[in-house]
Amino acid sequence: MSFLDEPVGDMAGKVKNGEMRSTDLVEQSLQAIAQVNPKINAYVSVLDEYARRRAATIDTLPAREKARMPLCGIPVAVKDNICTKDLPTTCSSKMLQDFRPPYNATVIEALERAGAVMVGKTNLDEFAMGSSTENSALGPTHNPCKHGYIAGGSSGGSAAAVAADTVPLAVGSDTGGSIRQPSSHCGVVGMKPTYGRVSRYGLVAFASSLDQIGPLARDVRDAGLLLDILSVPDERDSTNAGRAFHHDPTRYSESLEGLTIGKPVEYFAEGLADEVRSSVEKTAEELKQTGAKIVDISLPNMHHAIAAYYIICTAEASSNLARYDGVKYGFRSKNARTLKEMYERTREEGFGAEVKRRVMLGTYVLSSGYYDAYYLKAAKVRTLIKRDFEEAFTRCDAILSPVTPTPAFKIGEKCDDPLQMYLTDIY
């Protein structure tokens, strides 16, 4: 049986009523991983023993306990920058190659309460910094649809895991497109929830004012079910809004009659590949045929977005990654004779090139005399961009947009041009 055959809710229902066993679903998942992962490198660790034990435990639970589990026995993959107690959490970096957190992230606790079975941790650009998974210290993830091409990033491993049919659901994180872009490249559904909807407690921080955990799935219904489970109120995250999303299966079958969808004119200007443009235009026509109204809208400050984003995210990254110094946990250089050398060499040897680049950029924009000129100004521009969207939503219910300017490109094609790589996040 393929995970594509039926919705996640139906599979979980069969485990609850005894028609299907969690152990069988998990074995199917582990066999699929063993078959395809050597080719695509979606997983950095496969938790086979853990998954088999947990599946066996779920199968022995009484019916009344299973009935409370919306993901009863379902295999799930988790991005490897989300803390999992006593299990590897490497962020695909040498800096955390042997790190096993002493606690679970809030979303992992939520998945366990829901009855999910974690079968593996997925590949990502190191510390989630990248758009292609090529910055992983453990090698790039290949697109399951076309070997040799990127799966996207930074949640490329999670998107590829779902696209390759190794799991029906995966969890990723998104700072500036890291769920949405690989989901687009791999042909799956991915969503960055509104900031504060899902707790960030236990997510290894990249840019704290932008990071969000979100779902990846084969279809919108399954993504909605997973978001419902992930979006639990959490007092341990001071930025958590405490506003859960409630999955309602009936909402997905409603007509689009009366729905107004905005199409930003700035998004369809120079720089958008013809292949992407035609795909989005085709979708617009399909939406019209199902009753939606398509209107042109303007987001006049969007051309500032990429500059503001890279100032904000690198500044926050330089602050967040200061904790990796060889003292408290993680990698420590063995080639140092003094404390200062230990700091320097640990960070030199432990971080990859892209992480170093972003830390240096962020340190510069936060340095004395430059904070107001760069970080503060970028924060103000972010507010202007937010206002553009608020104005747009007075005219429409949703916005139709490309996810990335080009289709998936070949692995290695843009590695020597960081600026071109950064521009893939423009939407």
Coordinates of C-alpha atoms in Angstrom, one line a residue:
M1 CA 0.0 0.0 0.0
S2 CA 1.2 3.5 -0.8
F3 CA 0.8 6.4 1.6
L4 CA -0.8 8.2 -1.4
D5 CA -3.8 5.8 -1.4
E6 CA -5.9 7.5 1.3
P7 CA -6.0 10.5 3.6
V8 CA -4.1 10.5 6.9
G9 CA -7.3 10.8 8.9
D10 CA -8.6 7.6 7.3
M11 CA -5.4 5.7 7.9
A12 CA -5.4 6.8 11.6
G13 CA -9.1 5.7 11.8
K14 CA -8.2 2.2 10.6
V15 CA -5.4 1.9 13.2
K16 CA -7.9 2.9 15.9
N17 CA -10.5 0.3 14.9
G18 CA -8.0 -2.5 14.4
E19 CA -8.2 -2.7 10.6
M20 CA -4.6 -1.7 10.3
R21 CA -1.5 -1.8 12.6
S22 CA 0.9 1.0 13.3
T23 CA 3.7 -1.5 13.2
D24 CA 2.8 -2.3 9.5
L25 CA 2.7 1.4 8.6
V26 CA 6.0 2.0 10.2
E27 CA 7.6 -1.0 8.5
Q28 CA 6.3 0.3 5.2
S29 CA 7.9 3.7 5.9
L30 CA 11.2 2.3 7.0
Q31 CA 11.4 0.0 4.0
A32 CA 10.7 3.0 1.7
I33 CA 13.4 5.0 3.5
A34 CA 15.9 2.2 3.1
Q35 CA 15.2 2.0 -0.6
V36 CA 15.2 5.7 -1.6
N37 CA 17.3 7.6 1.0
P38 CA 20.7 6.4 -0.4
K39 CA 19.6 8.1 -3.7
I40 CA 18.0 11.3 -2.4
N41 CA 19.6 11.9 1.1
A42 CA 16.4 13.2 2.6
Y43 CA 17.1 11.8 6.1
V44 CA 20.1 12.5 8.2
S45 CA 19.1 9.9 10.9
V46 CA 16.6 7.1 10.7
L47 CA 15.1 6.2 14.0
D48 CA 14.2 2.6 13.2
E49 CA 14.5 1.1 16.7
Y50 CA 12.7 4.0 18.3
A51 CA 9.9 4.0 15.7
R52 CA 9.3 0.2 16.0
R53 CA 9.1 0.4 19.8
R54 CA 6.7 3.3 19.7
A55 CA 4.5 1.7 17.0
A56 CA 4.3 -1.5 19.0
T57 CA 3.3 0.5 22.1
I58 CA 0.5 2.3 20.2
D59 CA -0.8 -1.1 18.8
T60 CA -1.3 -2.3 22.4
L61 CA -3.1 0.8 23.7
P62 CA -6.8 0.4 24.6
A63 CA -9.4 1.6 22.1
R64 CA -10.4 4.6 24.3
E65 CA -6.8 5.9 24.3
K66 CA -6.4 5.4 20.5
A67 CA -9.7 7.3 20.0
R68 CA -8.1 10.5 21.4
M69 CA -5.2 10.3 18.9
P70 CA -5.9 12.0 15.5
L71 CA -2.6 10.7 14.1
C72 CA -2.8 7.3 15.7
G73 CA 0.1 5.2 14.5
I74 CA 1.0 7.5 11.5
P75 CA 4.7 7.7 10.5
V76 CA 6.0 11.3 10.5
A77 CA 9.4 12.9 9.6
V78 CA 10.8 15.9 11.5
K79 CA 13.3 18.5 10.3
D80 CA 16.6 18.0 12.2
N81 CA 16.6 21.5 13.8
I82 CA 13.7 20.6 16.0
C83 CA 14.8 19.2 19.4
T84 CA 14.0 15.5 20.1
K85 CA 14.8 14.2 23.5
D86 CA 17.8 11.8 23.6
L87 CA 17.7 11.6 19.8
P88 CA 20.1 13.3 17.4
T89 CA 19.4 17.0 16.6
T90 CA 22.3 18.1 14.4
C91 CA 21.0 21.0 12.3
S92 CA 23.0 19.3 9.6
S93 CA 26.1 21.0 11.1
K94 CA 29.4 19.7 12.4
M95 CA 28.8 22.1 15.3
L96 CA 26.0 19.8 16.6
Q97 CA 27.0 16.5 15.1
D98 CA 26.8 14.6 18.4
F99 CA 24.1 16.7 20.1
R100 CA 21.2 14.9 21.8
P101 CA 18.8 17.3 23.5
P102 CA 17.6 16.6 27.0
Y103 CA 14.0 17.7 26.1
N104 CA 11.4 17.6 23.4
A105 CA 10.2 20.6 21.4
T106 CA 6.6 21.5 22.0
V107 CA 5.6 20.3 18.6
I108 CA 7.2 16.9 19.3
E109 CA 5.2 16.6 22.5
A110 CA 2.1 17.5 20.4
L111 CA 2.9 14.8 17.8
E112 CA 3.3 12.2 20.5
R113 CA 0.0 13.1 22.2
A114 CA -1.6 12.8 18.8
G115 CA -0.2 9.3 18.3
A116 CA 2.3 10.0 15.6
V117 CA 5.4 7.8 15.2
M118 CA 8.6 9.7 14.3
V119 CA 10.6 7.6 11.9
G120 CA 13.5 10.0 11.1
K121 CA 15.1 13.4 11.2
T122 CA 15.4 15.2 7.8
N123 CA 18.2 17.0 6.1
L124 CA 18.4 20.8 5.9
D125 CA 20.7 23.6 5.0
E126 CA 23.1 24.1 8.0
F127 CA 21.1 25.8 10.8
A128 CA 18.4 26.4 8.2
M129 CA 20.5 28.9 6.2
G130 CA 19.9 28.2 2.5
S131 CA 17.5 27.6 -0.3
S132 CA 18.7 24.3 -1.7
T133 CA 19.9 22.0 1.1
E134 CA 23.4 22.3 -0.5
N135 CA 24.7 24.0 2.6
S136 CA 24.2 20.8 4.7
A137 CA 27.3 19.4 6.2
L138 CA 25.9 16.0 5.3
G139 CA 25.5 16.6 1.6
P140 CA 22.6 17.9 -0.5
T141 CA 19.1 16.4 -0.8
H142 CA 18.2 15.4 -4.3
N143 CA 14.7 16.1 -5.7
P144 CA 12.8 12.9 -5.9
C145 CA 11.1 14.1 -9.1
K146 CA 14.5 14.5 -10.9
H147 CA 17.8 13.3 -9.5
G148 CA 20.6 15.8 -9.7
Y149 CA 18.3 18.8 -9.1
I150 CA 17.7 20.6 -5.8
A151 CA 14.8 19.6 -3.5
G152 CA 14.8 23.2 -2.3
G153 CA 15.7 24.5 1.2
S154 CA 16.1 24.8 3.9
S155 CA 13.4 22.1 4.6
G156 CA 14.4 20.2 1.5
G157 CA 14.7 16.9 3.4
S158 CA 11.2 17.1 4.8
A159 CA 9.7 18.0 1.4
A160 CA 11.6 15.2 -0.3
A161 CA 10.6 12.7 2.4
V162 CA 6.9 13.4 1.6
A163 CA 7.4 13.6 -2.2
A164 CA 9.3 10.3 -2.2
D165 CA 6.3 8.6 -0.4
T166 CA 8.4 7.6 2.7
V167 CA 6.0 9.3 5.1
P168 CA 2.6 10.9 4.6
L169 CA 3.5 13.9 6.8
A170 CA 6.6 15.9 7.7
V171 CA 7.4 18.9 9.9
G172 CA 9.7 21.7 8.8
S173 CA 10.6 25.3 9.7
D174 CA 10.3 28.4 7.6
T175 CA 12.1 31.7 8.0
G176 CA 12.0 33.2 4.6
G177 CA 10.5 30.4 2.4
S178 CA 12.1 27.3 3.9
I179 CA 8.9 25.2 3.9
R180 CA 7.1 26.8 0.9
Q181 CA 10.0 26.8 -1.6
P182 CA 11.0 23.1 -1.2
S183 CA 7.3 22.1 -1.2
S184 CA 6.9 23.9 -4.5
H185 CA 10.0 22.2 -6.0
C186 CA 8.9 18.8 -4.8
G187 CA 5.2 19.1 -5.6
V188 CA 3.8 18.8 -2.1
V189 CA 1.8 21.1 0.1
G190 CA 3.7 23.2 2.6
M191 CA 2.7 26.1 4.8
K192 CA 4.3 28.7 6.9
P193 CA 1.8 29.5 9.7
T194 CA 1.2 33.0 10.9
Y195 CA 4.0 34.0 13.4
G196 CA 2.9 32.9 16.9
R197 CA 0.5 30.3 15.7
V198 CA 2.9 27.4 16.4
S199 CA 5.3 27.3 19.4
R200 CA 9.0 27.8 18.7
Y201 CA 10.0 26.2 22.0
G202 CA 12.6 23.6 21.0
L203 CA 13.3 24.9 17.5
V204 CA 17.0 25.7 17.2
A205 CA 16.9 29.4 16.5
F206 CA 18.0 31.0 13.3
A207 CA 16.1 34.4 13.1
S208 CA 13.8 34.6 16.0
S209 CA 11.4 37.2 14.7
L210 CA 10.8 35.2 11.5
D211 CA 11.2 31.5 12.3
Q212 CA 8.0 29.3 12.3
I213 CA 7.4 25.6 12.4
G214 CA 4.9 24.3 9.9
P215 CA 3.4 21.2 8.1
L216 CA 4.3 19.4 4.9
A217 CA 1.8 16.9 3.4
R218 CA 0.6 15.5 0.1
D219 CA -2.7 17.5 0.1
V220 CA -4.3 20.5 1.8
R221 CA -6.5 18.4 4.1
D222 CA -3.6 16.5 5.6
A223 CA -1.7 19.7 6.0
G224 CA -4.7 21.2 7.9
L225 CA -4.9 18.2 10.2
L226 CA -1.2 18.4 11.0
L227 CA -1.4 22.2 11.6
D228 CA -4.3 21.6 14.1
I229 CA -2.0 19.2 16.0
L230 CA 1.1 21.5 15.9
S231 CA -0.7 24.7 16.9
V232 CA -1.1 24.2 20.7
P233 CA -0.9 27.1 23.1
D234 CA 2.5 27.2 24.9
E235 CA 3.5 29.4 27.8
R236 CA 7.2 28.4 27.3
D237 CA 7.3 30.5 24.1
S238 CA 6.7 34.1 24.9
T239 CA 5.9 34.8 21.3
N240 CA 3.2 32.2 21.1
A241 CA -0.2 33.7 20.5
G242 CA -2.2 30.9 22.1
R243 CA -4.5 30.7 19.1
A244 CA -4.9 27.1 17.8
F245 CA -6.0 26.3 14.3
H246 CA -9.0 24.0 14.2
H247 CA -9.1 21.5 11.4
D248 CA -12.6 21.2 9.9
P249 CA -12.8 18.6 7.1
T250 CA -15.9 20.3 5.7
R251 CA -14.1 23.5 4.9
Y252 CA -12.1 21.9 2.1
S253 CA -15.1 20.9 0.0
E254 CA -16.8 24.3 0.0
S255 CA -17.3 26.1 -3.3
L256 CA -14.9 29.0 -4.2
E257 CA -18.0 31.1 -5.2
G258 CA -17.6 34.6 -3.7
L259 CA -13.9 34.2 -2.9
T260 CA -11.8 37.1 -4.1
I261 CA -8.1 36.3 -4.9
G262 CA -5.5 39.0 -5.3
K263 CA -2.8 38.8 -7.9
P264 CA 0.1 41.1 -7.1
V265 CA 1.2 43.0 -10.3
E266 CA 4.8 43.3 -8.9
Y267 CA 5.2 39.5 -8.7
F268 CA 4.7 39.1 -12.5
A269 CA 7.3 41.5 -13.7
E270 CA 10.9 41.0 -14.8
G271 CA 12.8 38.0 -13.3
L272 CA 10.0 35.5 -13.3
A273 CA 10.7 32.4 -15.4
D274 CA 8.2 31.8 -18.2
E275 CA 7.6 28.2 -16.9
V276 CA 6.6 29.5 -13.5
R277 CA 4.5 32.4 -14.9
S278 CA 2.5 30.0 -17.1
S279 CA 1.9 27.6 -14.2
V280 CA 0.6 30.4 -11.9
E281 CA -1.6 31.8 -14.8
K282 CA -3.0 28.4 -15.4
T283 CA -3.9 28.1 -11.7
A284 CA -5.6 31.5 -11.8
E285 CA -7.8 30.3 -14.7
E286 CA -8.7 27.1 -12.8
L287 CA -9.7 29.2 -9.7
K288 CA -11.9 31.3 -11.9
Q289 CA -13.7 28.3 -13.2
T290 CA -14.4 27.1 -9.7
G291 CA -16.1 30.4 -8.8
A292 CA -13.3 32.6 -7.5
K293 CA -12.8 36.2 -8.6
I294 CA -9.3 37.2 -9.6
V295 CA -8.3 40.9 -9.0
D296 CA -5.0 42.7 -9.5
I297 CA -3.5 44.2 -6.4
S298 CA -0.3 46.1 -5.6
L299 CA 2.4 45.5 -3.1
P300 CA 4.5 48.5 -3.8
N301 CA 7.3 47.8 -1.2
M302 CA 7.9 44.3 -2.3
H303 CA 11.1 45.3 -4.1
H304 CA 12.6 46.1 -0.7
A305 CA 11.7 42.7 0.8
I306 CA 14.8 40.7 0.0
A307 CA 17.1 43.4 1.3
A308 CA 15.1 43.9 4.5
Y309 CA 14.9 40.1 5.0
Y310 CA 18.6 39.4 4.7
I311 CA 19.5 42.3 7.1
I312 CA 17.0 41.1 9.7
C313 CA 17.8 37.4 9.5
T314 CA 21.6 37.7 9.4
A315 CA 21.5 40.1 12.4
E316 CA 19.4 37.8 14.4
A317 CA 21.4 34.8 13.3
S318 CA 24.7 36.4 14.5
S319 CA 23.2 36.9 17.9
N320 CA 21.6 33.4 18.1
L321 CA 24.7 31.5 17.0
A322 CA 27.0 33.3 19.5
R323 CA 26.1 30.4 21.9
Y324 CA 28.1 27.9 19.8
D325 CA 31.5 28.7 21.3
G326 CA 32.8 25.3 22.4
V327 CA 32.1 25.9 26.1
K328 CA 28.6 24.7 26.9
Y329 CA 27.7 22.0 24.3
G330 CA 28.4 21.0 20.8
F331 CA 31.7 20.8 18.9
R332 CA 34.9 22.0 20.4
S333 CA 38.2 22.4 18.5
K334 CA 41.1 20.3 19.7
N335 CA 43.6 22.6 18.1
A336 CA 43.4 25.4 20.6
R337 CA 45.9 26.4 23.3
T338 CA 44.1 29.4 24.8
L339 CA 40.5 30.3 25.5
K340 CA 40.4 32.9 22.7
E341 CA 41.8 30.3 20.3
M342 CA 39.2 27.8 21.4
Y343 CA 36.4 30.3 20.6
E344 CA 37.9 31.2 17.2
R345 CA 38.9 27.7 16.0
T346 CA 35.7 26.1 17.3
R347 CA 33.6 28.5 15.2
E348 CA 36.0 28.3 12.2
E349 CA 36.0 24.5 12.1
G350 CA 32.4 23.9 13.3
F351 CA 30.5 26.3 11.0
G352 CA 30.2 25.9 7.2
A353 CA 30.8 28.7 4.7
E354 CA 27.2 30.0 4.4
V355 CA 26.7 30.2 8.2
K356 CA 30.0 32.1 8.5
R357 CA 28.9 34.5 5.7
R358 CA 25.6 35.2 7.5
V359 CA 27.1 35.6 10.9
M360 CA 29.6 38.1 9.5
L361 CA 26.9 40.1 7.7
G362 CA 24.8 40.1 10.8
T363 CA 27.6 41.2 13.1
Y364 CA 28.4 44.0 10.7
V365 CA 24.8 45.4 10.5
L366 CA 24.6 45.3 14.3
S367 CA 28.0 46.9 14.9
S368 CA 28.4 50.3 16.5
G369 CA 27.3 53.0 14.2
Y370 CA 25.5 50.7 11.8
Y371 CA 22.5 49.4 13.8
D372 CA 20.3 52.4 13.0
A373 CA 21.4 52.5 9.3
Y374 CA 20.7 48.8 8.7
Y375 CA 18.8 46.7 11.2
L376 CA 16.5 49.5 12.5
K377 CA 15.8 50.7 9.0
A378 CA 15.1 47.1 7.8
A379 CA 12.6 46.6 10.7
K380 CA 10.8 49.8 9.6
V381 CA 10.7 48.6 6.0
R382 CA 9.2 45.3 7.3
T383 CA 6.4 47.3 8.8
L384 CA 5.8 49.0 5.5
I385 CA 5.6 45.6 3.7
K386 CA 3.2 44.4 6.4
R387 CA 0.9 47.4 5.8
D388 CA 0.9 46.7 2.0
F389 CA -0.5 43.2 2.8
E390 CA -3.0 44.6 5.2
E391 CA -4.2 47.0 2.5
A392 CA -4.3 44.2 0.0
F393 CA -6.5 42.1 2.3
T394 CA -9.1 44.8 2.4
R395 CA -9.7 44.0 -1.3
C396 CA -9.2 40.2 -1.4
D397 CA -9.5 37.1 0.8
A398 CA -6.3 35.4 -0.4
I399 CA -3.3 36.2 -2.6
L400 CA -2.0 34.1 -5.5
S401 CA 1.7 34.2 -5.9
P402 CA 4.7 32.4 -7.4
V403 CA 6.8 30.7 -4.7
T404 CA 10.1 31.0 -6.4
P405 CA 11.3 32.8 -9.6
T406 CA 12.5 29.6 -11.3
P407 CA 11.9 25.9 -11.3
A408 CA 14.3 23.6 -9.4
F409 CA 17.8 24.0 -10.7
K410 CA 20.7 21.6 -10.9
I411 CA 22.7 20.9 -7.7
G412 CA 25.9 23.1 -7.9
E413 CA 24.4 25.5 -10.4
K414 CA 24.3 28.5 -8.1
C415 CA 26.7 27.6 -5.3
D416 CA 29.3 30.1 -6.4
D417 CA 26.9 33.0 -6.6
P418 CA 25.4 33.7 -3.1
L419 CA 23.4 36.7 -4.4
Q420 CA 21.6 34.6 -7.0
M421 CA 20.8 32.1 -4.3
Y422 CA 19.4 34.8 -2.0
L423 CA 17.2 36.1 -4.8
T424 CA 15.4 32.7 -5.0
D425 CA 13.7 33.8 -1.7
I426 CA 12.2 37.0 -3.3
Y427 CA 8.6 35.9 -3.1

